[in-house]
Each structure stands twice: as structure tokens, then as C-alpha cells.
């Protein structure tokens, strides 16, 4: 897969091509970054990306991201159309109260559960992203 002249990737069709939750699909690459879409519902896992920020765009539904920062713990609420970047080194846990669709932008090879994480529950796919259609 690449982002060369194959044409546009309709995100609705990309999201309709799989059912798994917390299991992102790579829709394209930009330089050394993956653009991933995922369906999410319920809780992810507390985790940290030590060396990279993590960008979220909510395509549908609502995403909440709990953050553990030096000043304490807080939760950011992202409605449809909102973006948020979790700074590198910040422990965080995404949560969706009902099914939502998100787009993430992060370096290729970045694990969905970061460099450090709590025990990964069965409903969370610990992956560096799947190709679209897999």
C-alpha cells in the first residue's frame, strides 16, 4: 500500500471494511507516518509513547482521553470533528462511551499500546496497524 496515484481513499468505505474494535487499519502513509483509522468502543489501556506524539481526529461519535500529567489526571472530551495531540511521554488511556470512529497519525511502526502499558485486555489489538482489507 502507498499514497501514490491509486486514487483517494474514502474513509467511510475504509471503516466499513472491518468490524474489529481498537484494531487500526493503515489507510495511507505520509513520509514515515501512518494514517490509521479505527473503530473504538469502551476502554483502551493506559500506555505511553516515549518518543512520539499521538494525533487523534474523531470522525464519528465521541472519544475521551484520560491523561496523567505532572499537575494530575484529567480527561479530554473530543466530539466528532475534534482533534487532539497527546504529547510524547504522557501516560494516556482512550475511551469511547459508545462506538466511535477515529483517525490517528503517528510514525510507521508505532505500537497501539505504546512503549509502556498496563496489561492489555483481550478487546485491544496490540499492533503497529493492519493494512486496509486485512
Tab-separated table of N, CA, C and O in Angstrom:
chain	number	residue	atom	x	y	z
A	1	UNK	N	0.846	-1.181	0.000
A	1	UNK	CA	0.000	0.000	0.000
A	1	UNK	C	0.887	1.238	0.000
A	1	UNK	O	1.938	1.270	0.607
A	2	UNK	N	0.427	2.268	-0.698
A	2	UNK	CA	1.166	3.523	-0.694
A	2	UNK	C	0.187	4.653	-0.920
A	2	UNK	O	-1.006	4.452	-1.032
A	3	UNK	N	0.716	5.862	-0.986
A	3	UNK	CA	-0.158	7.005	-1.210
A	3	UNK	C	0.079	7.583	-2.606
A	3	UNK	O	-0.206	8.726	-2.860
A	4	UNK	N	0.583	6.767	-3.516
A	4	UNK	CA	0.841	7.178	-4.889
A	4	UNK	C	-0.451	7.183	-5.692
A	4	UNK	O	-1.521	7.026	-5.146
A	5	UNK	N	-0.391	7.284	-7.003
A	5	UNK	CA	-1.550	7.646	-7.811
A	5	UNK	C	-2.691	6.640	-7.883
A	5	UNK	O	-3.391	6.584	-8.873
A	6	UNK	N	-2.905	5.831	-6.857
A	6	UNK	CA	-4.007	4.882	-6.870
A	6	UNK	C	-5.358	5.557	-6.694
A	6	UNK	O	-6.383	4.947	-6.940
A	7	UNK	N	-5.367	6.770	-6.239
A	7	UNK	CA	-6.620	7.491	-6.047
A	7	UNK	C	-6.945	7.700	-4.585
A	7	UNK	O	-6.250	7.220	-3.698
A	8	UNK	N	-8.018	8.416	-4.353
A	8	UNK	CA	-8.402	8.731	-2.979
A	8	UNK	C	-8.908	7.502	-2.225
A	8	UNK	O	-9.355	6.529	-2.824
A	9	UNK	N	-8.825	7.576	-0.910
A	9	UNK	CA	-9.323	6.511	-0.040
A	9	UNK	C	-10.545	7.061	0.697
A	9	UNK	O	-10.411	7.897	1.579
A	10	UNK	N	-11.753	6.611	0.320
A	10	UNK	CA	-12.948	7.066	1.045
A	10	UNK	C	-12.938	6.483	2.461
A	10	UNK	O	-12.953	5.262	2.643
A	11	UNK	N	-12.880	7.341	3.477
A	11	UNK	CA	-12.762	6.863	4.847
A	11	UNK	C	-13.978	6.054	5.284
A	11	UNK	O	-13.838	5.092	6.038
A	12	UNK	N	-15.172	6.427	4.810
A	12	UNK	CA	-16.362	5.653	5.147
A	12	UNK	C	-16.251	4.221	4.662
A	12	UNK	O	-16.603	3.276	5.376
A	13	UNK	N	-15.754	4.052	3.442
A	13	UNK	CA	-15.572	2.704	2.894
A	13	UNK	C	-14.480	1.952	3.643
A	13	UNK	O	-14.600	0.753	3.906
A	14	UNK	N	-13.399	2.657	3.992
A	14	UNK	CA	-12.320	2.020	4.750
A	14	UNK	C	-12.847	1.505	6.080
A	14	UNK	O	-12.593	0.367	6.470
A	15	UNK	N	-13.623	2.326	6.783
A	15	UNK	CA	-14.176	1.916	8.076
A	15	UNK	C	-15.196	0.789	7.928
A	15	UNK	O	-15.288	-0.084	8.789
A	16	UNK	N	-15.944	0.785	6.838
A	16	UNK	CA	-16.948	-0.262	6.616
A	16	UNK	C	-16.312	-1.611	6.273
A	16	UNK	O	-16.974	-2.642	6.347
A	17	UNK	N	-15.025	-1.619	5.945
A	17	UNK	CA	-14.370	-2.849	5.500
A	17	UNK	C	-13.925	-3.757	6.649
A	17	UNK	O	-13.421	-4.847	6.419
A	18	UNK	N	-14.106	-3.325	7.901
A	18	UNK	CA	-13.724	-4.171	9.040
A	18	UNK	C	-14.629	-3.872	10.223
A	18	UNK	O	-15.258	-2.815	10.293
A	19	UNK	N	-14.706	-4.825	11.153
A	19	UNK	CA	-15.561	-4.689	12.330
A	19	UNK	C	-14.798	-4.627	13.638
A	19	UNK	O	-15.341	-4.200	14.652
A	20	UNK	N	-13.558	-5.072	13.663
A	20	UNK	CA	-12.790	-5.174	14.905
A	20	UNK	C	-12.627	-3.816	15.577
A	20	UNK	O	-12.352	-2.810	14.909
A	21	UNK	N	-12.800	-3.808	16.897
A	21	UNK	CA	-12.607	-2.590	17.685
A	21	UNK	C	-11.151	-2.491	18.147
A	21	UNK	O	-10.487	-3.506	18.357
A	22	UNK	N	-10.676	-1.260	18.306
A	22	UNK	CA	-9.311	-0.994	18.777
A	22	UNK	C	-8.279	-1.752	17.942
A	22	UNK	O	-7.303	-2.264	18.470
A	23	UNK	N	-8.499	-1.835	16.640
A	23	UNK	CA	-7.620	-2.558	15.728
A	23	UNK	C	-7.437	-1.722	14.461
A	23	UNK	O	-8.100	-1.941	13.453
A	24	UNK	N	-6.553	-0.716	14.515
A	24	UNK	CA	-6.450	0.257	13.428
A	24	UNK	C	-5.992	-0.327	12.098
A	24	UNK	O	-5.220	-1.273	12.049
A	25	UNK	N	-6.510	0.298	11.030
A	25	UNK	CA	-6.127	-0.035	9.657
A	25	UNK	C	-5.369	1.149	9.072
A	25	UNK	O	-5.762	2.304	9.244
A	26	UNK	N	-4.292	0.854	8.389
A	26	UNK	CA	-3.482	1.902	7.760
A	26	UNK	C	-4.116	2.245	6.416
A	26	UNK	O	-4.200	1.391	5.535
A	27	UNK	N	-4.577	3.494	6.261
A	27	UNK	CA	-5.234	3.886	5.019
A	27	UNK	C	-4.271	4.524	4.031
A	27	UNK	O	-4.512	4.497	2.821
A	28	UNK	N	-3.179	5.092	4.535
A	28	UNK	CA	-2.142	5.646	3.667
A	28	UNK	C	-0.920	5.952	4.527
A	28	UNK	O	-0.965	5.820	5.750
A	29	UNK	N	0.142	6.323	3.859
A	29	UNK	CA	1.356	6.756	4.568
A	29	UNK	C	1.743	8.130	4.050
A	29	UNK	O	1.561	8.431	2.870
A	30	UNK	N	2.273	8.944	4.949
A	30	UNK	CA	2.792	10.260	4.604
A	30	UNK	C	4.226	10.294	5.112
A	30	UNK	O	4.457	10.251	6.331
A	31	UNK	N	5.187	10.318	4.208
A	31	UNK	CA	6.595	10.202	4.577
A	31	UNK	C	6.767	8.968	5.450
A	31	UNK	O	6.464	7.875	5.014
A	32	UNK	N	7.229	9.112	6.679
A	32	UNK	CA	7.444	7.961	7.560
A	32	UNK	C	6.324	7.806	8.576
A	32	UNK	O	6.525	7.224	9.644
A	33	UNK	N	5.133	8.323	8.250
A	33	UNK	CA	3.999	8.274	9.166
A	33	UNK	C	2.859	7.454	8.582
A	33	UNK	O	2.609	7.481	7.380
A	34	UNK	N	2.154	6.735	9.464
A	34	UNK	CA	0.932	6.025	9.086
A	34	UNK	C	-0.264	6.918	9.374
A	34	UNK	O	-0.303	7.602	10.402
A	35	UNK	N	-1.231	6.879	8.488
A	35	UNK	CA	-2.551	7.446	8.749
A	35	UNK	C	-3.443	6.233	8.963
A	35	UNK	O	-3.610	5.411	8.067
A	36	UNK	N	-3.965	6.107	10.191
A	36	UNK	CA	-4.733	4.914	10.582
A	36	UNK	C	-6.155	5.307	10.956
A	36	UNK	O	-6.370	6.365	11.539
A	37	UNK	N	-7.096	4.438	10.634
A	37	UNK	CA	-8.474	4.615	11.102
A	37	UNK	C	-8.820	3.425	11.992
A	37	UNK	O	-8.299	2.322	11.801
A	38	UNK	N	-9.687	3.678	12.958
A	38	UNK	CA	-10.093	2.606	13.868
A	38	UNK	C	-11.513	2.838	14.339
A	38	UNK	O	-11.970	3.983	14.438
A	39	UNK	N	-12.173	1.721	14.616
A	39	UNK	CA	-13.457	1.753	15.311
A	39	UNK	C	-13.128	1.493	16.776
A	39	UNK	O	-12.303	0.618	17.091
A	40	UNK	N	-13.740	2.262	17.660
A	40	UNK	CA	-13.420	2.131	19.077
A	40	UNK	C	-14.694	2.158	19.908
A	40	UNK	O	-15.682	2.791	19.527
A	41	UNK	N	-14.666	1.442	21.017
A	41	UNK	CA	-15.763	1.462	21.978
A	41	UNK	C	-15.240	0.885	23.287
A	41	UNK	O	-14.468	-0.078	23.276
A	42	UNK	N	-15.642	1.470	24.411
A	42	UNK	CA	-15.149	1.035	25.707
A	42	UNK	C	-13.754	1.586	25.951
A	42	UNK	O	-13.334	2.557	25.333
A	43	UNK	N	-13.036	0.931	26.857
A	43	UNK	CA	-11.721	1.428	27.269
A	43	UNK	C	-10.580	0.777	26.500
A	43	UNK	O	-10.639	-0.393	26.157
A	44	UNK	N	-9.550	1.554	26.264
A	44	UNK	CA	-8.296	1.045	25.710
A	44	UNK	C	-7.454	0.608	26.900
A	44	UNK	O	-7.948	-0.109	27.770
A	45	UNK	N	-6.224	1.034	27.003
A	45	UNK	CA	-5.339	0.671	28.106
A	45	UNK	C	-4.450	1.882	28.399
A	45	UNK	O	-4.114	2.651	27.480
A	46	UNK	N	-4.111	2.080	29.675
A	46	UNK	CA	-3.138	3.129	29.995
A	46	UNK	C	-1.829	2.777	29.311
A	46	UNK	O	-1.347	1.635	29.422
A	47	UNK	N	-1.255	3.747	28.584
A	47	UNK	CA	0.002	3.500	27.894
A	47	UNK	C	0.734	4.807	27.621
A	47	UNK	O	0.164	5.891	27.759
A	48	UNK	N	2.003	4.678	27.231
A	48	UNK	CA	2.870	5.827	26.959
A	48	UNK	C	3.630	5.575	25.665
A	48	UNK	O	4.146	4.478	25.445
A	49	UNK	N	3.712	6.594	24.836
A	49	UNK	CA	4.620	6.603	23.683
A	49	UNK	C	5.772	7.519	24.077
A	49	UNK	O	5.599	8.741	24.144
A	50	UNK	N	6.923	6.940	24.379
A	50	UNK	CA	8.045	7.715	24.913
A	50	UNK	C	8.610	8.730	23.913
A	50	UNK	O	9.008	9.821	24.305
A	51	UNK	N	8.643	8.356	22.626
A	51	UNK	CA	9.377	9.168	21.650
A	51	UNK	C	8.522	9.831	20.587
A	51	UNK	O	9.067	10.394	19.638
A	52	UNK	N	7.201	9.751	20.697
A	52	UNK	CA	6.376	10.364	19.662
A	52	UNK	C	5.061	10.868	20.233
A	52	UNK	O	4.515	10.289	21.172
A	53	UNK	N	4.597	11.968	19.679
A	53	UNK	CA	3.252	12.450	19.983
A	53	UNK	C	2.261	11.512	19.296
A	53	UNK	O	2.625	10.764	18.389
A	54	UNK	N	0.980	11.576	19.712
A	54	UNK	CA	-0.063	10.779	19.062
A	54	UNK	C	-1.231	11.705	18.733
A	54	UNK	O	-1.795	12.337	19.620
A	55	UNK	N	-1.569	11.770	17.452
A	55	UNK	CA	-2.617	12.665	16.951
A	55	UNK	C	-3.916	11.890	16.769
A	55	UNK	O	-3.915	10.803	16.189
A	56	UNK	N	-5.021	12.463	17.257
A	56	UNK	CA	-6.355	11.862	17.114
A	56	UNK	C	-7.297	12.847	16.427
A	56	UNK	O	-7.313	14.033	16.770
A	57	UNK	N	-8.105	12.344	15.494
A	57	UNK	CA	-9.209	13.081	14.882
A	57	UNK	C	-10.436	12.194	15.014
A	57	UNK	O	-10.402	11.026	14.600
A	58	UNK	N	-11.497	12.722	15.608
A	58	UNK	CA	-12.721	11.938	15.765
A	58	UNK	C	-13.571	12.111	14.515
A	58	UNK	O	-14.002	13.221	14.191
A	59	UNK	N	-13.795	11.012	13.807
A	59	UNK	CA	-14.587	11.031	12.577
A	59	UNK	C	-16.072	10.886	12.864
A	59	UNK	O	-16.907	11.421	12.141
A	60	UNK	N	-16.391	10.119	13.913
A	60	UNK	CA	-17.781	9.891	14.275
A	60	UNK	C	-17.840	9.506	15.745
A	60	UNK	O	-16.928	8.840	16.251
A	61	UNK	N	-18.900	9.926	16.430
A	61	UNK	CA	-19.042	9.603	17.841
A	61	UNK	C	-18.244	10.540	18.714
A	61	UNK	O	-17.985	11.694	18.362
A	62	UNK	N	-17.840	10.027	19.877
A	62	UNK	CA	-17.091	10.822	20.851
A	62	UNK	C	-15.975	9.976	21.435
A	62	UNK	O	-16.166	8.797	21.741
A	63	UNK	N	-14.807	10.576	21.584
A	63	UNK	CA	-13.658	9.924	22.199
A	63	UNK	C	-13.251	10.731	23.416
A	63	UNK	O	-13.232	11.969	23.372
A	64	UNK	N	-12.948	10.026	24.492
A	64	UNK	CA	-12.409	10.671	25.688
A	64	UNK	C	-11.005	10.128	25.892
A	64	UNK	O	-10.758	8.935	25.703
A	65	UNK	N	-10.096	10.998	26.264
A	65	UNK	CA	-8.721	10.569	26.516
A	65	UNK	C	-8.340	11.040	27.912
A	65	UNK	O	-8.273	12.248	28.174
A	66	UNK	N	-8.108	10.078	28.801
A	66	UNK	CA	-7.624	10.399	30.140
A	66	UNK	C	-6.112	10.548	30.069
A	66	UNK	O	-5.430	9.772	29.382
A	67	UNK	N	-5.607	11.552	30.767
A	67	UNK	CA	-4.180	11.869	30.745
A	67	UNK	C	-3.656	11.927	32.171
A	67	UNK	O	-4.326	12.476	33.061
A	68	UNK	N	-2.482	11.375	32.393
A	68	UNK	CA	-1.785	11.524	33.673
A	68	UNK	C	-0.625	12.470	33.431
A	68	UNK	O	0.359	12.111	32.777
A	69	UNK	N	-0.776	13.690	33.961
A	69	UNK	CA	0.200	14.749	33.742
A	69	UNK	C	0.811	15.160	35.083
A	69	UNK	O	0.259	14.812	36.133
A	70	UNK	N	1.903	15.918	35.062
A	70	UNK	CA	2.520	16.340	36.326
A	70	UNK	C	1.532	17.057	37.264
A	70	UNK	O	1.609	16.895	38.475
A	71	UNK	N	0.591	17.794	36.716
A	71	UNK	CA	-0.380	18.528	37.533
A	71	UNK	C	-1.521	17.630	38.015
A	71	UNK	O	-2.372	18.072	38.786
A	72	UNK	N	-1.573	16.387	37.549
A	72	UNK	CA	-2.637	15.470	37.957
A	72	UNK	C	-3.293	14.818	36.762
A	72	UNK	O	-2.842	14.936	35.625
A	73	UNK	N	-4.377	14.123	37.036
A	73	UNK	CA	-5.095	13.409	35.995
A	73	UNK	C	-6.249	14.259	35.479
A	73	UNK	O	-6.918	14.932	36.265
A	74	UNK	N	-6.468	14.239	34.162
A	74	UNK	CA	-7.601	14.942	33.558
A	74	UNK	C	-8.079	14.146	32.360
A	74	UNK	O	-7.378	13.273	31.858
A	75	UNK	N	-9.291	14.456	31.914
A	75	UNK	CA	-9.864	13.799	30.746
A	75	UNK	C	-10.253	14.850	29.722
A	75	UNK	O	-10.920	15.836	30.057
A	76	UNK	N	-9.829	14.632	28.488
A	76	UNK	CA	-10.175	15.495	27.370
A	76	UNK	C	-11.323	14.826	26.620
A	76	UNK	O	-11.252	13.633	26.322
A	77	UNK	N	-12.392	15.572	26.338
A	77	UNK	CA	-13.548	15.049	25.607
A	77	UNK	C	-13.486	15.578	24.175
A	77	UNK	O	-13.440	16.793	23.956
A	78	UNK	N	-13.498	14.653	23.224
A	78	UNK	CA	-13.397	15.007	21.810
A	78	UNK	C	-14.679	14.618	21.085
A	78	UNK	O	-14.922	13.433	20.853
A	79	UNK	N	-15.507	15.588	20.713
A	79	UNK	CA	-16.687	15.281	19.909
A	79	UNK	C	-16.284	15.079	18.450
A	79	UNK	O	-15.127	15.318	18.065
A	80	UNK	N	-17.230	14.662	17.646
A	80	UNK	CA	-16.995	14.474	16.214
A	80	UNK	C	-16.376	15.741	15.616
A	80	UNK	O	-16.814	16.853	15.886
A	81	UNK	N	-15.317	15.548	14.829
A	81	UNK	CA	-14.654	16.659	14.165
A	81	UNK	C	-13.537	17.296	14.974
A	81	UNK	O	-12.819	18.143	14.471
A	82	UNK	N	-13.349	16.876	16.230
A	82	UNK	CA	-12.304	17.461	17.074
A	82	UNK	C	-10.983	16.712	16.895
A	82	UNK	O	-10.956	15.521	16.601
A	83	UNK	N	-9.897	17.444	17.098
A	83	UNK	CA	-8.558	16.861	17.059
A	83	UNK	C	-7.871	17.109	18.396
A	83	UNK	O	-8.184	18.071	19.105
A	84	UNK	N	-6.936	16.230	18.719
A	84	UNK	CA	-6.145	16.382	19.938
A	84	UNK	C	-4.848	15.623	19.755
A	84	UNK	O	-4.822	14.543	19.157
A	85	UNK	N	-3.767	16.184	20.275
A	85	UNK	CA	-2.475	15.520	20.239
A	85	UNK	C	-2.027	15.221	21.665
A	85	UNK	O	-1.941	16.127	22.489
A	86	UNK	N	-1.769	13.955	21.929
A	86	UNK	CA	-1.200	13.550	23.214
A	86	UNK	C	0.313	13.719	23.095
A	86	UNK	O	0.935	13.109	22.221
A	87	UNK	N	0.916	14.561	23.952
A	87	UNK	CA	2.367	14.766	23.863
A	87	UNK	C	3.152	13.502	24.214
A	87	UNK	O	2.737	12.717	25.064
A	88	UNK	N	4.263	13.325	23.546
A	88	UNK	CA	5.142	12.186	23.836
A	88	UNK	C	5.437	12.137	25.332
A	88	UNK	O	5.507	13.173	25.994
A	89	UNK	N	5.543	10.915	25.846
A	89	UNK	CA	5.873	10.738	27.248
A	89	UNK	C	4.705	10.905	28.215
A	89	UNK	O	4.885	10.775	29.413
A	90	UNK	N	3.498	11.187	27.696
A	90	UNK	CA	2.325	11.378	28.546
A	90	UNK	C	1.529	10.078	28.621
A	90	UNK	O	1.082	9.565	27.593
A	91	UNK	N	1.330	9.578	29.832
A	91	UNK	CA	0.521	8.376	30.006
A	91	UNK	C	-0.930	8.731	29.708
A	91	UNK	O	-1.436	9.754	30.180
A	92	UNK	N	-1.587	7.904	28.894
A	92	UNK	CA	-2.955	8.215	28.489
A	92	UNK	C	-3.755	6.935	28.240
A	92	UNK	O	-3.187	5.867	28.037
A	93	UNK	N	-5.088	7.103	28.287
A	93	UNK	CA	-5.994	5.977	28.044
A	93	UNK	C	-7.214	6.491	27.300
A	93	UNK	O	-8.041	7.197	27.857
A	94	UNK	N	-7.351	6.133	26.009
A	94	UNK	CA	-8.553	6.490	25.260
A	94	UNK	C	-9.757	5.665	25.730
A	94	UNK	O	-9.603	4.520	26.172
A	95	UNK	N	-10.932	6.267	25.604
A	95	UNK	CA	-12.185	5.625	25.999
A	95	UNK	C	-13.302	6.181	25.122
A	95	UNK	O	-13.357	7.387	24.878
A	96	UNK	N	-14.166	5.312	24.650
A	96	UNK	CA	-15.338	5.746	23.880
A	96	UNK	C	-16.579	5.193	24.562
A	96	UNK	O	-16.717	3.970	24.689
A	97	UNK	N	-17.493	6.075	25.025
A	97	UNK	CA	-18.686	5.609	25.723
A	97	UNK	C	-19.613	4.773	24.837
A	97	UNK	O	-20.336	3.906	25.329
A	98	UNK	N	-19.603	5.022	23.537
A	98	UNK	CA	-20.319	4.207	22.561
A	98	UNK	C	-19.442	4.171	21.314
A	98	UNK	O	-18.452	4.892	21.231
A	99	UNK	N	-19.808	3.341	20.341
A	99	UNK	CA	-18.913	3.170	19.203
A	99	UNK	C	-18.608	4.505	18.521
A	99	UNK	O	-19.486	5.328	18.301
A	100	UNK	N	-17.329	4.688	18.221
A	100	UNK	CA	-16.841	5.889	17.551
A	100	UNK	C	-15.843	5.466	16.485
A	100	UNK	O	-15.380	4.318	16.460
A	101	UNK	N	-15.529	6.396	15.595
A	101	UNK	CA	-14.520	6.165	14.564
A	101	UNK	C	-13.474	7.264	14.682
A	101	UNK	O	-13.822	8.442	14.821
A	102	UNK	N	-12.211	6.870	14.651
A	102	UNK	CA	-11.132	7.839	14.805
A	102	UNK	C	-10.094	7.666	13.711
A	102	UNK	O	-9.983	6.605	13.098
A	103	UNK	N	-9.328	8.726	13.487
A	103	UNK	CA	-8.178	8.714	12.598
A	103	UNK	C	-6.979	9.103	13.448
A	103	UNK	O	-7.067	10.038	14.246
A	104	UNK	N	-5.883	8.373	13.295
A	104	UNK	CA	-4.652	8.650	14.032
A	104	UNK	C	-3.509	8.846	13.050
A	104	UNK	O	-3.480	8.250	11.978
A	105	UNK	N	-2.577	9.673	13.456
A	105	UNK	CA	-1.413	9.988	12.630
A	105	UNK	C	-0.197	9.798	13.520
A	105	UNK	O	-0.062	10.490	14.531
A	106	UNK	N	0.646	8.800	13.182
A	106	UNK	CA	1.815	8.542	14.017
A	106	UNK	C	2.893	7.843	13.193
A	106	UNK	O	2.605	7.278	12.132
A	107	UNK	N	4.153	7.865	13.653
A	107	UNK	CA	5.228	7.247	12.882
A	107	UNK	C	4.943	5.775	12.587
A	107	UNK	O	4.435	5.046	13.440
A	108	UNK	N	5.275	5.341	11.375
A	108	UNK	CA	5.107	3.935	10.992
A	108	UNK	C	5.820	3.057	12.007
A	108	UNK	O	6.920	3.375	12.455
A	109	UNK	N	5.163	1.958	12.379
A	109	UNK	CA	5.751	1.035	13.333
A	109	UNK	C	5.414	1.334	14.781
A	109	UNK	O	5.805	0.587	15.667
A	110	UNK	N	4.666	2.409	15.040
A	110	UNK	CA	4.286	2.750	16.410
A	110	UNK	C	3.251	1.748	16.914
A	110	UNK	O	2.244	1.505	16.260
A	111	UNK	N	3.488	1.206	18.089
A	111	UNK	CA	2.572	0.232	18.677
A	111	UNK	C	1.341	0.931	19.241
A	111	UNK	O	1.442	2.000	19.844
A	112	UNK	N	0.186	0.294	19.087
A	112	UNK	CA	-1.058	0.854	19.623
A	112	UNK	C	-1.069	0.876	21.144
A	112	UNK	O	-1.878	1.583	21.737
A	113	UNK	N	-0.193	0.109	21.773
A	113	UNK	CA	-0.141	0.101	23.235
A	113	UNK	C	1.137	0.763	23.751
A	113	UNK	O	1.467	0.639	24.932
A	114	UNK	N	1.825	1.490	22.894
A	114	UNK	CA	2.963	2.294	23.313
A	114	UNK	C	4.172	1.485	23.728
A	114	UNK	O	4.296	0.293	23.470
A	115	UNK	N	5.080	2.204	24.395
A	115	UNK	CA	6.333	1.615	24.844
A	115	UNK	C	6.191	1.009	26.239
A	115	UNK	O	6.908	0.091	26.604
A	116	UNK	N	5.289	1.563	27.038
A	116	UNK	CA	4.968	1.042	28.363
A	116	UNK	C	3.456	1.032	28.484
A	116	UNK	O	2.794	1.961	28.038
A	117	UNK	N	2.909	-0.031	29.090
A	117	UNK	CA	1.452	-0.114	29.183
A	117	UNK	C	1.026	-1.050	30.288
A	117	UNK	O	1.804	-1.897	30.745
A	118	UNK	N	-0.215	-0.888	30.717
A	118	UNK	CA	-0.839	-1.833	31.631
A	118	UNK	C	-1.084	-3.135	30.871
A	118	UNK	O	-0.880	-3.206	29.655
A	119	UNK	N	-1.578	-4.144	31.586
A	119	UNK	CA	-1.928	-5.404	30.933
A	119	UNK	C	-2.942	-5.136	29.829
A	119	UNK	O	-3.912	-4.396	30.033
A	120	UNK	N	-2.719	-5.727	28.663
A	120	UNK	CA	-3.572	-5.475	27.500
A	120	UNK	C	-4.777	-6.419	27.545
A	120	UNK	O	-4.621	-7.644	27.501
A	121	UNK	N	-5.993	-5.856	27.623
A	121	UNK	CA	-7.189	-6.700	27.634
A	121	UNK	C	-7.424	-7.340	26.264
A	121	UNK	O	-6.902	-6.887	25.250
A	122	UNK	N	-8.226	-8.403	26.254
A	122	UNK	CA	-8.479	-9.150	25.024
A	122	UNK	C	-9.090	-8.311	23.905
A	122	UNK	O	-8.870	-8.590	22.729
A	123	UNK	N	-9.857	-7.275	24.257
A	123	UNK	CA	-10.545	-6.494	23.223
A	123	UNK	C	-9.656	-5.431	22.577
A	123	UNK	O	-10.083	-4.736	21.666
A	124	UNK	N	-8.401	-5.310	23.012
A	124	UNK	CA	-7.465	-4.334	22.443
A	124	UNK	C	-6.424	-5.083	21.614
A	124	UNK	O	-5.773	-6.000	22.107
A	125	UNK	N	-6.271	-4.682	20.359
A	125	UNK	CA	-5.311	-5.286	19.450
A	125	UNK	C	-3.965	-4.574	19.612
A	125	UNK	O	-3.841	-3.411	19.268
A	126	UNK	N	-2.967	-5.279	20.165
A	126	UNK	CA	-1.625	-4.707	20.284
A	126	UNK	C	-0.937	-4.907	18.935
A	126	UNK	O	-0.477	-5.995	18.608
A	127	UNK	N	-0.895	-3.850	18.129
A	127	UNK	CA	-0.413	-3.952	16.759
A	127	UNK	C	0.277	-2.660	16.345
A	127	UNK	O	0.149	-1.635	17.021
A	128	UNK	N	0.983	-2.714	15.246
A	128	UNK	CA	1.525	-1.495	14.633
A	128	UNK	C	0.648	-1.079	13.458
A	128	UNK	O	1.054	-0.287	12.621
A	129	UNK	N	-0.577	-1.611	13.419
A	129	UNK	CA	-1.529	-1.281	12.358
A	129	UNK	C	-1.608	-2.397	11.334
A	129	UNK	O	-0.626	-3.071	11.058
A	130	UNK	N	-2.812	-2.611	10.820
A	130	UNK	CA	-3.036	-3.604	9.784
A	130	UNK	C	-3.255	-2.876	8.462
A	130	UNK	O	-3.777	-1.771	8.446
A	131	UNK	N	-2.868	-3.522	7.366
A	131	UNK	CA	-3.169	-2.925	6.074
A	131	UNK	C	-4.674	-2.972	5.859
A	131	UNK	O	-5.357	-3.853	6.377
A	132	UNK	N	-5.177	-2.044	5.120
A	132	UNK	CA	-6.599	-1.993	4.831
A	132	UNK	C	-6.985	-3.264	4.082
A	132	UNK	O	-6.272	-3.709	3.182
A	133	UNK	N	-8.074	-3.873	4.509
A	133	UNK	CA	-8.522	-5.117	3.885
A	133	UNK	C	-8.024	-6.351	4.607
A	133	UNK	O	-8.338	-7.466	4.222
A	134	UNK	N	-7.223	-6.164	5.668
A	134	UNK	CA	-6.762	-7.353	6.423
A	134	UNK	C	-7.440	-7.437	7.758
A	134	UNK	O	-8.085	-6.534	8.210
